[in-house]
Amino acid sequence: MSLCTSASIELAEPTAATAATARTWLLIEQPGPWGAKALRASHLDPALGRELERLADGTGVRLGLIRRPGRHADTRRPRHRVIAAHTAPGRSWVRSTDVADPADLAALDFQALGAGLPAGFGAPADGPGHPPIALVCTNGTRDRCCAVQGRPLAAELAADSSLDVWETTHLGGHRFAPTMLVLPHGYAYGRLDAATAKAALTAAHSGRIALEGCRGRSSWSRPGQAADLAVRALIGEDGADALAVHSADPVHNVRPDNPAAESAAWSVHVRHTDGREWRALVAQHAATPPRPESCGAALGTPARMDVESIEQTAPGTPAP
């Protein structure tokens, strides 16, 4: 069976601007088997899974199931760890709690969580001394590559007792497996090995990001992710909260290779905490030649975000 990751690597498909989009993540511990649609196909009550999906829809909250790496005993748990994390720069937080009955989560204020308000949820699970949280996608029933490549990575990271590592159900971008999301900042990574994953976690512990394998910050739309990473590469900035995407406005964009055709494009405004600002023109193109976006899927041409230009629009405050 041909693996989607192999085709993506052979075609040198960039990882940038491929992260799942979510301002807030709500992650529910649920050991045992996971189906392709895990919230409706696991030991979690499927009716509850559907209700949580309904409540989260349109709020900016993305749901997922998590479990600790290792053997996944097909047993019920008396309590479930639940992690909520908001990923906006300068306002990121992680909180956690244990619940005996996940049905209690239906009473959460999803609108508040999506807006970055803890709304009384749990206790802080970040701050000085607390390691960043690593979420590695391992759901093999959704895509074979996530299991084949994600589980060994999760196990190797979990062998380091100083790291806080969980397996999770879906981070998008199967063809970039193994994939990992790092909280609290919400930067996603792909095509990792143990060394690059640990480098990303070490950087996150000191409030930085690693650019190698970075897919983008989940707070931003895909055009925003592309602009954020491009400006970082341009100025050599790795501070996780140093940059913020303030707008991504659709623009009329004529393709230079074919003036009669247009591509979707955005003017993205990126601002540094020191006052510097940039405008990036980001265009969406179809990735060619066709490739499988997941194992067993028909060939397709996934959208690719290309940064066509960057213009600095404000100089910022000179250093004292």
PDB file of C-alpha atoms in Angstrom:
ATOM      1  CA  MET A   1       0.000   0.000   0.000  1.00  0.00           C
ATOM      2  CA  SER A   2       1.389   3.411  -0.990  1.00  0.00           C
ATOM      3  CA  LEU A   3       1.713   5.808   1.949  1.00  0.00           C
ATOM      4  CA  CYS A   4       0.498   9.393   1.607  1.00  0.00           C
ATOM      5  CA  THR A   5       3.572  10.613   3.490  1.00  0.00           C
ATOM      6  CA  SER A   6       5.892   9.063   0.899  1.00  0.00           C
ATOM      7  CA  ALA A   7       4.194  10.893  -1.974  1.00  0.00           C
ATOM      8  CA  SER A   8       4.256  14.189  -0.088  1.00  0.00           C
ATOM      9  CA  ILE A   9       7.979  13.858   0.657  1.00  0.00           C
ATOM     10  CA  GLU A  10       8.824  12.839  -2.915  1.00  0.00           C
ATOM     11  CA  LEU A  11       7.004  15.915  -4.223  1.00  0.00           C
ATOM     12  CA  ALA A  12       8.739  18.174  -1.658  1.00  0.00           C
ATOM     13  CA  GLU A  13       5.377  19.493  -0.502  1.00  0.00           C
ATOM     14  CA  PRO A  14       5.917  22.357   1.970  1.00  0.00           C
ATOM     15  CA  THR A  15       4.544  21.958   5.489  1.00  0.00           C
ATOM     16  CA  ALA A  16       3.989  25.683   6.055  1.00  0.00           C
ATOM     17  CA  ALA A  17       0.402  26.942   6.367  1.00  0.00           C
ATOM     18  CA  THR A  18      -1.142  23.480   6.759  1.00  0.00           C
ATOM     19  CA  ALA A  19      -2.056  23.540  10.473  1.00  0.00           C
ATOM     20  CA  ALA A  20      -5.614  22.907  11.622  1.00  0.00           C
ATOM     21  CA  THR A  21      -7.334  26.165  12.549  1.00  0.00           C
ATOM     22  CA  ALA A  22      -8.643  26.630  16.087  1.00  0.00           C
ATOM     23  CA  ARG A  23      -8.418  29.430  18.615  1.00  0.00           C
ATOM     24  CA  THR A  24      -9.189  27.029  21.475  1.00  0.00           C
ATOM     25  CA  TRP A  25      -8.669  23.277  21.850  1.00  0.00           C
ATOM     26  CA  LEU A  26     -10.812  21.091  24.110  1.00  0.00           C
ATOM     27  CA  LEU A  27      -9.228  17.677  24.598  1.00  0.00           C
ATOM     28  CA  ILE A  28     -10.898  14.783  26.418  1.00  0.00           C
ATOM     29  CA  GLU A  29      -8.997  11.785  27.760  1.00  0.00           C
ATOM     30  CA  GLN A  30     -10.540   8.632  26.312  1.00  0.00           C
ATOM     31  CA  PRO A  31      -8.391   5.473  26.274  1.00  0.00           C
ATOM     32  CA  GLY A  32      -9.246   2.430  24.223  1.00  0.00           C
ATOM     33  CA  PRO A  33      -9.893   2.221  20.478  1.00  0.00           C
ATOM     34  CA  TRP A  34     -10.694   5.253  18.340  1.00  0.00           C
ATOM     35  CA  GLY A  35     -12.662   5.198  15.116  1.00  0.00           C
ATOM     36  CA  ALA A  36     -12.141   7.513  12.165  1.00  0.00           C
ATOM     37  CA  LYS A  37     -14.676   9.963  13.631  1.00  0.00           C
ATOM     38  CA  ALA A  38     -13.392   9.467  17.145  1.00  0.00           C
ATOM     39  CA  LEU A  39     -15.906  11.526  19.105  1.00  0.00           C
ATOM     40  CA  ARG A  40     -18.635   9.300  17.686  1.00  0.00           C
ATOM     41  CA  ALA A  41     -16.613   6.067  17.523  1.00  0.00           C
ATOM     42  CA  SER A  42     -14.850   5.351  20.814  1.00  0.00           C
ATOM     43  CA  HIS A  43     -15.803   4.502  24.385  1.00  0.00           C
ATOM     44  CA  LEU A  44     -17.158   8.038  24.652  1.00  0.00           C
ATOM     45  CA  ASP A  45     -20.953   7.974  24.372  1.00  0.00           C
ATOM     46  CA  PRO A  46     -21.563   8.668  20.650  1.00  0.00           C
ATOM     47  CA  ALA A  47     -24.641  10.750  21.445  1.00  0.00           C
ATOM     48  CA  LEU A  48     -22.484  12.911  23.703  1.00  0.00           C
ATOM     49  CA  GLY A  49     -19.837  13.140  20.993  1.00  0.00           C
ATOM     50  CA  ARG A  50     -22.395  14.443  18.514  1.00  0.00           C
ATOM     51  CA  GLU A  51     -23.736  16.917  21.077  1.00  0.00           C
ATOM     52  CA  LEU A  52     -20.261  18.272  21.859  1.00  0.00           C
ATOM     53  CA  GLU A  53     -19.575  18.672  18.138  1.00  0.00           C
ATOM     54  CA  ARG A  54     -22.840  20.618  17.805  1.00  0.00           C
ATOM     55  CA  LEU A  55     -21.997  22.855  20.762  1.00  0.00           C
ATOM     56  CA  ALA A  56     -18.487  23.583  19.474  1.00  0.00           C
ATOM     57  CA  ASP A  57     -19.533  24.307  15.886  1.00  0.00           C
ATOM     58  CA  GLY A  58     -18.771  27.906  14.919  1.00  0.00           C
ATOM     59  CA  THR A  59     -17.278  28.859  18.296  1.00  0.00           C
ATOM     60  CA  GLY A  60     -13.572  28.564  17.459  1.00  0.00           C
ATOM     61  CA  VAL A  61     -13.264  25.504  19.725  1.00  0.00           C
ATOM     62  CA  ARG A  62     -11.793  22.338  18.206  1.00  0.00           C
ATOM     63  CA  LEU A  63     -12.483  19.021  19.939  1.00  0.00           C
ATOM     64  CA  GLY A  64     -10.257  15.981  20.203  1.00  0.00           C
ATOM     65  CA  LEU A  65      -9.690  12.840  22.222  1.00  0.00           C
ATOM     66  CA  ILE A  66      -6.385  12.134  23.947  1.00  0.00           C
ATOM     67  CA  ARG A  67      -4.720   9.222  25.736  1.00  0.00           C
ATOM     68  CA  ARG A  68      -1.306   8.591  27.202  1.00  0.00           C
ATOM     69  CA  PRO A  69       1.157   6.747  24.913  1.00  0.00           C
ATOM     70  CA  GLY A  70       1.571   3.028  25.431  1.00  0.00           C
ATOM     71  CA  ARG A  71      -0.714   0.026  25.446  1.00  0.00           C
ATOM     72  CA  HIS A  72      -4.311   1.125  25.058  1.00  0.00           C
ATOM     73  CA  ALA A  73      -6.257  -1.190  27.319  1.00  0.00           C
ATOM     74  CA  ASP A  74      -9.833  -1.643  26.202  1.00  0.00           C
ATOM     75  CA  THR A  75     -11.128  -0.586  29.627  1.00  0.00           C
ATOM     76  CA  ARG A  76     -13.261   2.168  31.097  1.00  0.00           C
ATOM     77  CA  ARG A  77     -11.746   4.873  33.288  1.00  0.00           C
ATOM     78  CA  PRO A  78     -13.335   6.245  36.469  1.00  0.00           C
ATOM     79  CA  ARG A  79     -12.154   9.782  35.632  1.00  0.00           C
ATOM     80  CA  HIS A  80     -11.110  11.581  32.476  1.00  0.00           C
ATOM     81  CA  ARG A  81      -8.519  14.349  32.207  1.00  0.00           C
ATOM     82  CA  VAL A  82      -9.851  17.278  30.161  1.00  0.00           C
ATOM     83  CA  ILE A  83      -7.530  19.976  28.802  1.00  0.00           C
ATOM     84  CA  ALA A  84      -8.644  23.325  27.418  1.00  0.00           C
ATOM     85  CA  ALA A  85      -6.112  25.602  25.716  1.00  0.00           C
ATOM     86  CA  HIS A  86      -6.469  29.011  24.099  1.00  0.00           C
ATOM     87  CA  THR A  87      -3.724  29.797  21.585  1.00  0.00           C
ATOM     88  CA  ALA A  88      -3.942  33.529  20.743  1.00  0.00           C
ATOM     89  CA  PRO A  89      -0.574  35.285  21.163  1.00  0.00           C
ATOM     90  CA  GLY A  90      -0.256  37.232  24.393  1.00  0.00           C
ATOM     91  CA  ARG A  91      -3.446  35.624  25.713  1.00  0.00           C
ATOM     92  CA  SER A  92      -2.634  31.907  25.527  1.00  0.00           C
ATOM     93  CA  TRP A  93      -3.477  29.663  28.462  1.00  0.00           C
ATOM     94  CA  VAL A  94      -3.895  25.997  29.332  1.00  0.00           C
ATOM     95  CA  ARG A  95      -6.252  24.707  32.007  1.00  0.00           C
ATOM     96  CA  SER A  96      -7.133  21.158  33.003  1.00  0.00           C
ATOM     97  CA  THR A  97      -9.563  19.270  35.174  1.00  0.00           C
ATOM     98  CA  ASP A  98     -10.713  15.701  35.824  1.00  0.00           C
ATOM     99  CA  VAL A  99     -14.335  14.683  35.289  1.00  0.00           C
ATOM    100  CA  ALA A 100     -16.092  11.499  36.274  1.00  0.00           C
ATOM    101  CA  ASP A 101     -18.703  11.917  33.577  1.00  0.00           C
ATOM    102  CA  PRO A 102     -17.731  13.577  30.269  1.00  0.00           C
ATOM    103  CA  ALA A 103     -21.418  14.470  29.841  1.00  0.00           C
ATOM    104  CA  ASP A 104     -20.714  17.334  32.263  1.00  0.00           C
ATOM    105  CA  LEU A 105     -18.784  19.019  29.435  1.00  0.00           C
ATOM    106  CA  ALA A 106     -22.033  19.784  27.635  1.00  0.00           C
ATOM    107  CA  ALA A 107     -22.625  22.496  30.238  1.00  0.00           C
ATOM    108  CA  LEU A 108     -19.475  24.421  29.230  1.00  0.00           C
ATOM    109  CA  ASP A 109     -19.762  27.877  27.685  1.00  0.00           C
ATOM    110  CA  PHE A 110     -18.224  27.090  24.289  1.00  0.00           C
ATOM    111  CA  GLN A 111     -18.614  30.664  23.048  1.00  0.00           C
ATOM    112  CA  ALA A 112     -16.582  31.932  26.003  1.00  0.00           C
ATOM    113  CA  LEU A 113     -13.893  29.277  25.559  1.00  0.00           C
ATOM    114  CA  GLY A 114     -13.577  30.127  21.877  1.00  0.00           C
ATOM    115  CA  ALA A 115     -13.195  33.801  22.769  1.00  0.00           C
ATOM    116  CA  GLY A 116     -10.346  33.001  25.153  1.00  0.00           C
ATOM    117  CA  LEU A 117     -12.249  33.168  28.436  1.00  0.00           C
ATOM    118  CA  PRO A 118     -11.653  30.155  30.732  1.00  0.00           C
ATOM    119  CA  ALA A 119     -15.252  30.539  31.965  1.00  0.00           C
ATOM    120  CA  GLY A 120     -14.424  28.827  35.247  1.00  0.00           C
ATOM    121  CA  PHE A 121     -12.925  25.772  33.546  1.00  0.00           C
ATOM    122  CA  GLY A 122     -10.371  23.805  35.587  1.00  0.00           C
ATOM    123  CA  ALA A 123      -7.065  24.952  37.039  1.00  0.00           C
ATOM    124  CA  PRO A 124      -4.038  26.453  35.246  1.00  0.00           C
ATOM    125  CA  ALA A 125      -1.830  23.806  33.663  1.00  0.00           C
ATOM    126  CA  ASP A 126       0.883  26.054  32.281  1.00  0.00           C
ATOM    127  CA  GLY A 127       3.179  28.737  33.612  1.00  0.00           C
ATOM    128  CA  PRO A 128       6.810  28.741  34.791  1.00  0.00           C
ATOM    129  CA  GLY A 129       8.219  25.273  35.299  1.00  0.00           C
ATOM    130  CA  HIS A 130       5.367  23.449  33.584  1.00  0.00           C
ATOM    131  CA  PRO A 131       6.465  21.705  30.374  1.00  0.00           C
ATOM    132  CA  PRO A 132       4.605  22.442  27.167  1.00  0.00           C
ATOM    133  CA  ILE A 133       2.009  19.866  26.183  1.00  0.00           C
ATOM    134  CA  ALA A 134       2.845  17.695  23.164  1.00  0.00           C
ATOM    135  CA  LEU A 135      -0.070  16.189  21.229  1.00  0.00           C
ATOM    136  CA  VAL A 136       0.969  13.586  18.651  1.00  0.00           C
ATOM    137  CA  CYS A 137      -1.617  12.319  16.172  1.00  0.00           C
ATOM    138  CA  THR A 138      -1.815   8.506  16.293  1.00  0.00           C
ATOM    139  CA  ASN A 139      -5.306   7.665  15.002  1.00  0.00           C
ATOM    140  CA  GLY A 140      -4.574   4.820  12.602  1.00  0.00           C
ATOM    141  CA  THR A 141      -8.229   4.194  11.747  1.00  0.00           C
ATOM    142  CA  ARG A 142      -8.375   7.695  10.262  1.00  0.00           C
ATOM    143  CA  ASP A 143      -5.050   7.380   8.435  1.00  0.00           C
ATOM    144  CA  ARG A 144      -2.482   4.598   8.464  1.00  0.00           C
ATOM    145  CA  CYS A 145       0.495   6.993   8.491  1.00  0.00           C
ATOM    146  CA  CYS A 146      -0.607   8.569  11.761  1.00  0.00           C
ATOM    147  CA  ALA A 147      -0.335   5.203  13.502  1.00  0.00           C
ATOM    148  CA  VAL A 148       2.735   3.879  11.705  1.00  0.00           C
ATOM    149  CA  GLN A 149       4.730   7.051  12.294  1.00  0.00           C
ATOM    150  CA  GLY A 150       2.939   8.815  15.133  1.00  0.00           C
ATOM    151  CA  ARG A 151       2.874   6.055  17.745  1.00  0.00           C
ATOM    152  CA  PRO A 152       6.636   5.403  17.793  1.00  0.00           C
ATOM    153  CA  LEU A 153       7.283   9.148  18.089  1.00  0.00           C
ATOM    154  CA  ALA A 154       4.798   9.526  20.946  1.00  0.00           C
ATOM    155  CA  ALA A 155       6.343   6.549  22.753  1.00  0.00           C
ATOM    156  CA  GLU A 156       9.877   7.891  22.363  1.00  0.00           C
ATOM    157  CA  LEU A 157       8.887  11.333  23.645  1.00  0.00           C
ATOM    158  CA  ALA A 158       6.950   9.830  26.554  1.00  0.00           C
ATOM    159  CA  ALA A 159      10.062   7.913  27.630  1.00  0.00           C
ATOM    160  CA  ASP A 160      11.422  11.300  28.750  1.00  0.00           C
ATOM    161  CA  SER A 161       9.662  11.884  32.060  1.00  0.00           C
ATOM    162  CA  SER A 162      10.247  15.642  31.818  1.00  0.00           C
ATOM    163  CA  LEU A 163       7.853  15.899  28.848  1.00  0.00           C
ATOM    164  CA  ASP A 164       4.047  16.041  28.949  1.00  0.00           C
ATOM    165  CA  VAL A 165       3.018  13.871  26.006  1.00  0.00           C
ATOM    166  CA  TRP A 166      -0.372  12.682  24.779  1.00  0.00           C
ATOM    167  CA  GLU A 167      -1.609  10.823  21.745  1.00  0.00           C
ATOM    168  CA  THR A 168      -4.486  12.572  19.997  1.00  0.00           C
ATOM    169  CA  THR A 169      -7.089  11.749  17.382  1.00  0.00           C
ATOM    170  CA  HIS A 170      -6.696  14.224  14.539  1.00  0.00           C
ATOM    171  CA  LEU A 171      -4.518  17.233  13.720  1.00  0.00           C
ATOM    172  CA  GLY A 172      -5.151  17.321   9.971  1.00  0.00           C
ATOM    173  CA  GLY A 173      -2.525  16.811   7.284  1.00  0.00           C
ATOM    174  CA  HIS A 174      -2.053  13.037   7.456  1.00  0.00           C
ATOM    175  CA  ARG A 175       0.528  13.256   4.674  1.00  0.00           C
ATOM    176  CA  PHE A 176       2.821  15.235   6.997  1.00  0.00           C
ATOM    177  CA  ALA A 177       2.876  12.491   9.669  1.00  0.00           C
ATOM    178  CA  PRO A 178       4.143  12.280  12.262  1.00  0.00           C
ATOM    179  CA  THR A 179       2.379  15.487  13.268  1.00  0.00           C
ATOM    180  CA  MET A 180       2.407  17.252  16.624  1.00  0.00           C
ATOM    181  CA  LEU A 181       0.625  20.213  18.187  1.00  0.00           C
ATOM    182  CA  VAL A 182       2.394  22.075  20.997  1.00  0.00           C
ATOM    183  CA  LEU A 183       0.417  23.922  23.674  1.00  0.00           C
ATOM    184  CA  PRO A 184       0.026  26.604  24.925  1.00  0.00           C
ATOM    185  CA  HIS A 185       1.082  28.491  21.790  1.00  0.00           C
ATOM    186  CA  GLY A 186      -0.706  26.199  19.344  1.00  0.00           C
ATOM    187  CA  TYR A 187       2.056  25.783  16.763  1.00  0.00           C
ATOM    188  CA  ALA A 188       1.791  22.545  14.778  1.00  0.00           C
ATOM    189  CA  TYR A 189       4.654  20.539  13.286  1.00  0.00           C
ATOM    190  CA  GLY A 190       5.005  17.837  10.667  1.00  0.00           C
ATOM    191  CA  ARG A 191       7.496  15.254   9.340  1.00  0.00           C
ATOM    192  CA  LEU A 192       9.057  15.030  12.769  1.00  0.00           C
ATOM    193  CA  ASP A 193      11.596  12.696  14.272  1.00  0.00           C
ATOM    194  CA  ALA A 194      12.457  12.535  17.965  1.00  0.00           C
ATOM    195  CA  ALA A 195      15.208  15.142  17.647  1.00  0.00           C
ATOM    196  CA  THR A 196      13.117  17.750  15.829  1.00  0.00           C
ATOM    197  CA  ALA A 197      10.126  17.111  18.092  1.00  0.00           C
ATOM    198  CA  LYS A 198      12.238  17.599  21.213  1.00  0.00           C
ATOM    199  CA  ALA A 199      13.762  20.750  19.693  1.00  0.00           C
ATOM    200  CA  ALA A 200      10.255  22.157  19.199  1.00  0.00           C
ATOM    201  CA  LEU A 201       9.303  21.310  22.789  1.00  0.00           C
ATOM    202  CA  THR A 202      12.526  22.780  24.184  1.00  0.00           C
ATOM    203  CA  ALA A 203      11.863  25.985  22.249  1.00  0.00           C
ATOM    204  CA  ALA A 204       8.262  26.121  23.475  1.00  0.00           C
ATOM    205  CA  HIS A 205       9.407  25.781  27.085  1.00  0.00           C
ATOM    206  CA  SER A 206      11.234  29.101  26.722  1.00  0.00           C
ATOM    207  CA  GLY A 207       8.470  30.826  24.776  1.00  0.00           C
ATOM    208  CA  ARG A 208       9.944  30.252  21.341  1.00  0.00           C
ATOM    209  CA  ILE A 209       9.092  28.209  18.257  1.00  0.00           C
ATOM    210  CA  ALA A 210      11.206  26.009  16.017  1.00  0.00           C
ATOM    211  CA  LEU A 211      10.835  26.820  12.325  1.00  0.00           C
ATOM    212  CA  GLU A 212      11.941  23.385  11.091  1.00  0.00           C
ATOM    213  CA  GLY A 213       8.842  21.388  10.200  1.00  0.00           C
ATOM    214  CA  CYS A 214       6.521  24.123  11.475  1.00  0.00           C
ATOM    215  CA  ARG A 215       3.047  24.009   9.915  1.00  0.00           C
ATOM    216  CA  GLY A 216       1.695  27.185  11.501  1.00  0.00           C
ATOM    217  CA  ARG A 217      -0.173  28.544  14.514  1.00  0.00           C
ATOM    218  CA  SER A 218      -3.696  27.233  14.873  1.00  0.00           C
ATOM    219  CA  SER A 219      -4.999  30.679  15.882  1.00  0.00           C
ATOM    220  CA  TRP A 220      -4.549  31.912  12.319  1.00  0.00           C
ATOM    221  CA  SER A 221      -6.294  31.112   9.067  1.00  0.00           C
ATOM    222  CA  ARG A 222      -4.117  29.359   6.514  1.00  0.00           C
ATOM    223  CA  PRO A 223      -3.171  32.664   4.772  1.00  0.00           C
ATOM    224  CA  GLY A 224      -2.295  34.045   8.206  1.00  0.00           C
ATOM    225  CA  GLN A 225      -0.168  31.006   8.995  1.00  0.00           C
ATOM    226  CA  ALA A 226       1.736  31.464   5.752  1.00  0.00           C
ATOM    227  CA  ALA A 227       2.395  35.163   6.407  1.00  0.00           C
ATOM    228  CA  ASP A 228       3.408  34.583  10.034  1.00  0.00           C
ATOM    229  CA  LEU A 229       5.992  31.956   9.113  1.00  0.00           C
ATOM    230  CA  ALA A 230       7.293  33.946   6.135  1.00  0.00           C
ATOM    231  CA  VAL A 231       7.871  37.076   8.217  1.00  0.00           C
ATOM    232  CA  ARG A 232       9.570  34.980  10.896  1.00  0.00           C
ATOM    233  CA  ALA A 233      11.925  33.500   8.300  1.00  0.00           C
ATOM    234  CA  LEU A 234      12.605  36.966   6.852  1.00  0.00           C
ATOM    235  CA  ILE A 235      13.614  38.626  10.147  1.00  0.00           C
ATOM    236  CA  GLY A 236      14.833  35.595  12.099  1.00  0.00           C
ATOM    237  CA  GLU A 237      12.143  35.875  14.801  1.00  0.00           C
ATOM    238  CA  ASP A 238      11.404  32.800  16.950  1.00  0.00           C
ATOM    239  CA  GLY A 239       9.552  34.378  19.878  1.00  0.00           C
ATOM    240  CA  ALA A 240       6.209  32.582  19.977  1.00  0.00           C
ATOM    241  CA  ASP A 241       4.226  35.693  20.880  1.00  0.00           C
ATOM    242  CA  ALA A 242       6.378  38.267  19.052  1.00  0.00           C
ATOM    243  CA  LEU A 243       4.132  38.321  15.969  1.00  0.00           C
ATOM    244  CA  ALA A 244       0.388  38.591  15.542  1.00  0.00           C
ATOM    245  CA  VAL A 245      -1.764  38.414  12.429  1.00  0.00           C
ATOM    246  CA  HIS A 246      -4.178  41.351  12.576  1.00  0.00           C
ATOM    247  CA  SER A 247      -6.102  40.856   9.342  1.00  0.00           C
ATOM    248  CA  ALA A 248      -6.236  38.742   6.208  1.00  0.00           C
ATOM    249  CA  ASP A 249      -8.267  40.554   3.563  1.00  0.00           C
ATOM    250  CA  PRO A 250      -9.234  38.952   0.224  1.00  0.00           C
ATOM    251  CA  VAL A 251      -7.755  40.752  -2.799  1.00  0.00           C
ATOM    252  CA  HIS A 252      -8.047  40.573  -6.592  1.00  0.00           C
ATOM    253  CA  ASN A 253      -5.001  38.614  -7.758  1.00  0.00           C
ATOM    254  CA  VAL A 254      -4.183  37.993 -11.421  1.00  0.00           C
ATOM    255  CA  ARG A 255      -1.788  35.154 -12.059  1.00  0.00           C
ATOM    256  CA  PRO A 256       1.354  36.502 -13.781  1.00  0.00           C
ATOM    257  CA  ASP A 257       1.762  33.286 -15.785  1.00  0.00           C
ATOM    258  CA  ASN A 258      -1.816  33.556 -17.076  1.00  0.00           C
ATOM    259  CA  PRO A 259      -3.312  37.082 -17.001  1.00  0.00           C
ATOM    260  CA  ALA A 260      -6.734  35.723 -17.917  1.00  0.00           C
ATOM    261  CA  ALA A 261      -6.860  33.616 -14.747  1.00  0.00           C
ATOM    262  CA  GLU A 262      -7.177  34.559 -11.100  1.00  0.00           C
ATOM    263  CA  SER A 263      -6.197  32.797  -7.891  1.00  0.00           C
ATOM    264  CA  ALA A 264      -7.563  33.303  -4.405  1.00  0.00           C
ATOM    265  CA  ALA A 265      -5.333  35.774  -2.577  1.00  0.00           C
ATOM    266  CA  TRP A 266      -5.165  37.726   0.666  1.00  0.00           C
ATOM    267  CA  SER A 267      -3.381  40.811   1.938  1.00  0.00           C
ATOM    268  CA  VAL A 268      -2.219  39.772   5.393  1.00  0.00           C
ATOM    269  CA  HIS A 269      -1.241  42.325   8.053  1.00  0.00           C
ATOM    270  CA  VAL A 270       1.412  41.053  10.496  1.00  0.00           C
ATOM    271  CA  ARG A 271       2.522  43.103  13.495  1.00  0.00           C
ATOM    272  CA  HIS A 272       5.536  42.680  15.798  1.00  0.00           C
ATOM    273  CA  THR A 273       5.364  43.548  19.489  1.00  0.00           C
ATOM    274  CA  ASP A 274       8.083  46.189  18.829  1.00  0.00           C
ATOM    275  CA  GLY A 275       5.740  48.036  16.456  1.00  0.00           C
ATOM    276  CA  ARG A 276       7.099  46.812  13.133  1.00  0.00           C
ATOM    277  CA  GLU A 277       4.434  45.849  10.624  1.00  0.00           C
ATOM    278  CA  TRP A 278       4.322  44.013   7.312  1.00  0.00           C
ATOM    279  CA  ARG A 279       1.863  43.321   4.513  1.00  0.00           C
ATOM    280  CA  ALA A 280       2.210  39.923   2.882  1.00  0.00           C
ATOM    281  CA  LEU A 281       0.455  38.930  -0.330  1.00  0.00           C
ATOM    282  CA  VAL A 282      -0.550  35.279   0.031  1.00  0.00           C
ATOM    283  CA  ALA A 283      -2.017  33.385  -2.920  1.00  0.00           C
ATOM    284  CA  GLN A 284      -3.681  29.990  -2.936  1.00  0.00           C
ATOM    285  CA  HIS A 285      -2.695  27.557  -5.664  1.00  0.00           C
ATOM    286  CA  ALA A 286      -3.434  23.914  -6.329  1.00  0.00           C
ATOM    287  CA  ALA A 287      -0.511  21.646  -5.465  1.00  0.00           C
ATOM    288  CA  THR A 288       0.449  19.700  -8.568  1.00  0.00           C
ATOM    289  CA  PRO A 289       0.959  17.020  -9.710  1.00  0.00           C
ATOM    290  CA  PRO A 290      -1.926  15.228  -7.972  1.00  0.00           C
ATOM    291  CA  ARG A 291      -1.124  13.252  -4.831  1.00  0.00           C
ATOM    292  CA  PRO A 292      -3.129  11.358  -2.165  1.00  0.00           C
ATOM    293  CA  GLU A 293      -4.045  13.605   0.758  1.00  0.00           C
ATOM    294  CA  SER A 294      -4.447  10.529   2.965  1.00  0.00           C
ATOM    295  CA  CYS A 295      -3.722   6.824   2.619  1.00  0.00           C
ATOM    296  CA  GLY A 296      -6.135   5.109   0.262  1.00  0.00           C
ATOM    297  CA  ALA A 297      -7.692   8.376  -0.923  1.00  0.00           C
ATOM    298  CA  ALA A 298      -8.068   9.316  -4.577  1.00  0.00           C
ATOM    299  CA  LEU A 299      -5.414  11.592  -6.035  1.00  0.00           C
ATOM    300  CA  GLY A 300      -6.088  15.272  -5.453  1.00  0.00           C
ATOM    301  CA  THR A 301      -4.512  18.716  -5.644  1.00  0.00           C
ATOM    302  CA  PRO A 302      -4.596  20.163  -2.117  1.00  0.00           C
ATOM    303  CA  ALA A 303      -4.524  23.927  -1.682  1.00  0.00           C
ATOM    304  CA  ARG A 304      -1.064  25.423  -1.180  1.00  0.00           C
ATOM    305  CA  MET A 305      -0.451  28.885   0.283  1.00  0.00           C
ATOM    306  CA  ASP A 306       2.343  30.833  -1.423  1.00  0.00           C
ATOM    307  CA  VAL A 307       3.711  34.105  -0.050  1.00  0.00           C
ATOM    308  CA  GLU A 308       4.276  36.148  -3.187  1.00  0.00           C
ATOM    309  CA  SER A 309       5.562  39.355  -1.575  1.00  0.00           C
ATOM    310  CA  ILE A 310       6.268  40.939   1.814  1.00  0.00           C
ATOM    311  CA  GLU A 311       6.388  44.705   2.364  1.00  0.00           C
ATOM    312  CA  GLN A 312       7.354  46.318   5.647  1.00  0.00           C
ATOM    313  CA  THR A 313       4.833  49.065   6.369  1.00  0.00           C
ATOM    314  CA  ALA A 314       5.944  50.372   9.788  1.00  0.00           C
ATOM    315  CA  PRO A 315       9.489  50.610  11.195  1.00  0.00           C
ATOM    316  CA  GLY A 316       8.754  49.952  14.848  1.00  0.00           C
ATOM    317  CA  THR A 317      10.416  51.433  17.913  1.00  0.00           C
ATOM    318  CA  PRO A 318      14.240  51.731  17.804  1.00  0.00           C
ATOM    319  CA  ALA A 319      16.072  49.771  20.491  1.00  0.00           C
ATOM    320  CA  PRO A 320      17.289  52.013  23.386  1.00  0.00           C
TER     321      PRO A 320
END
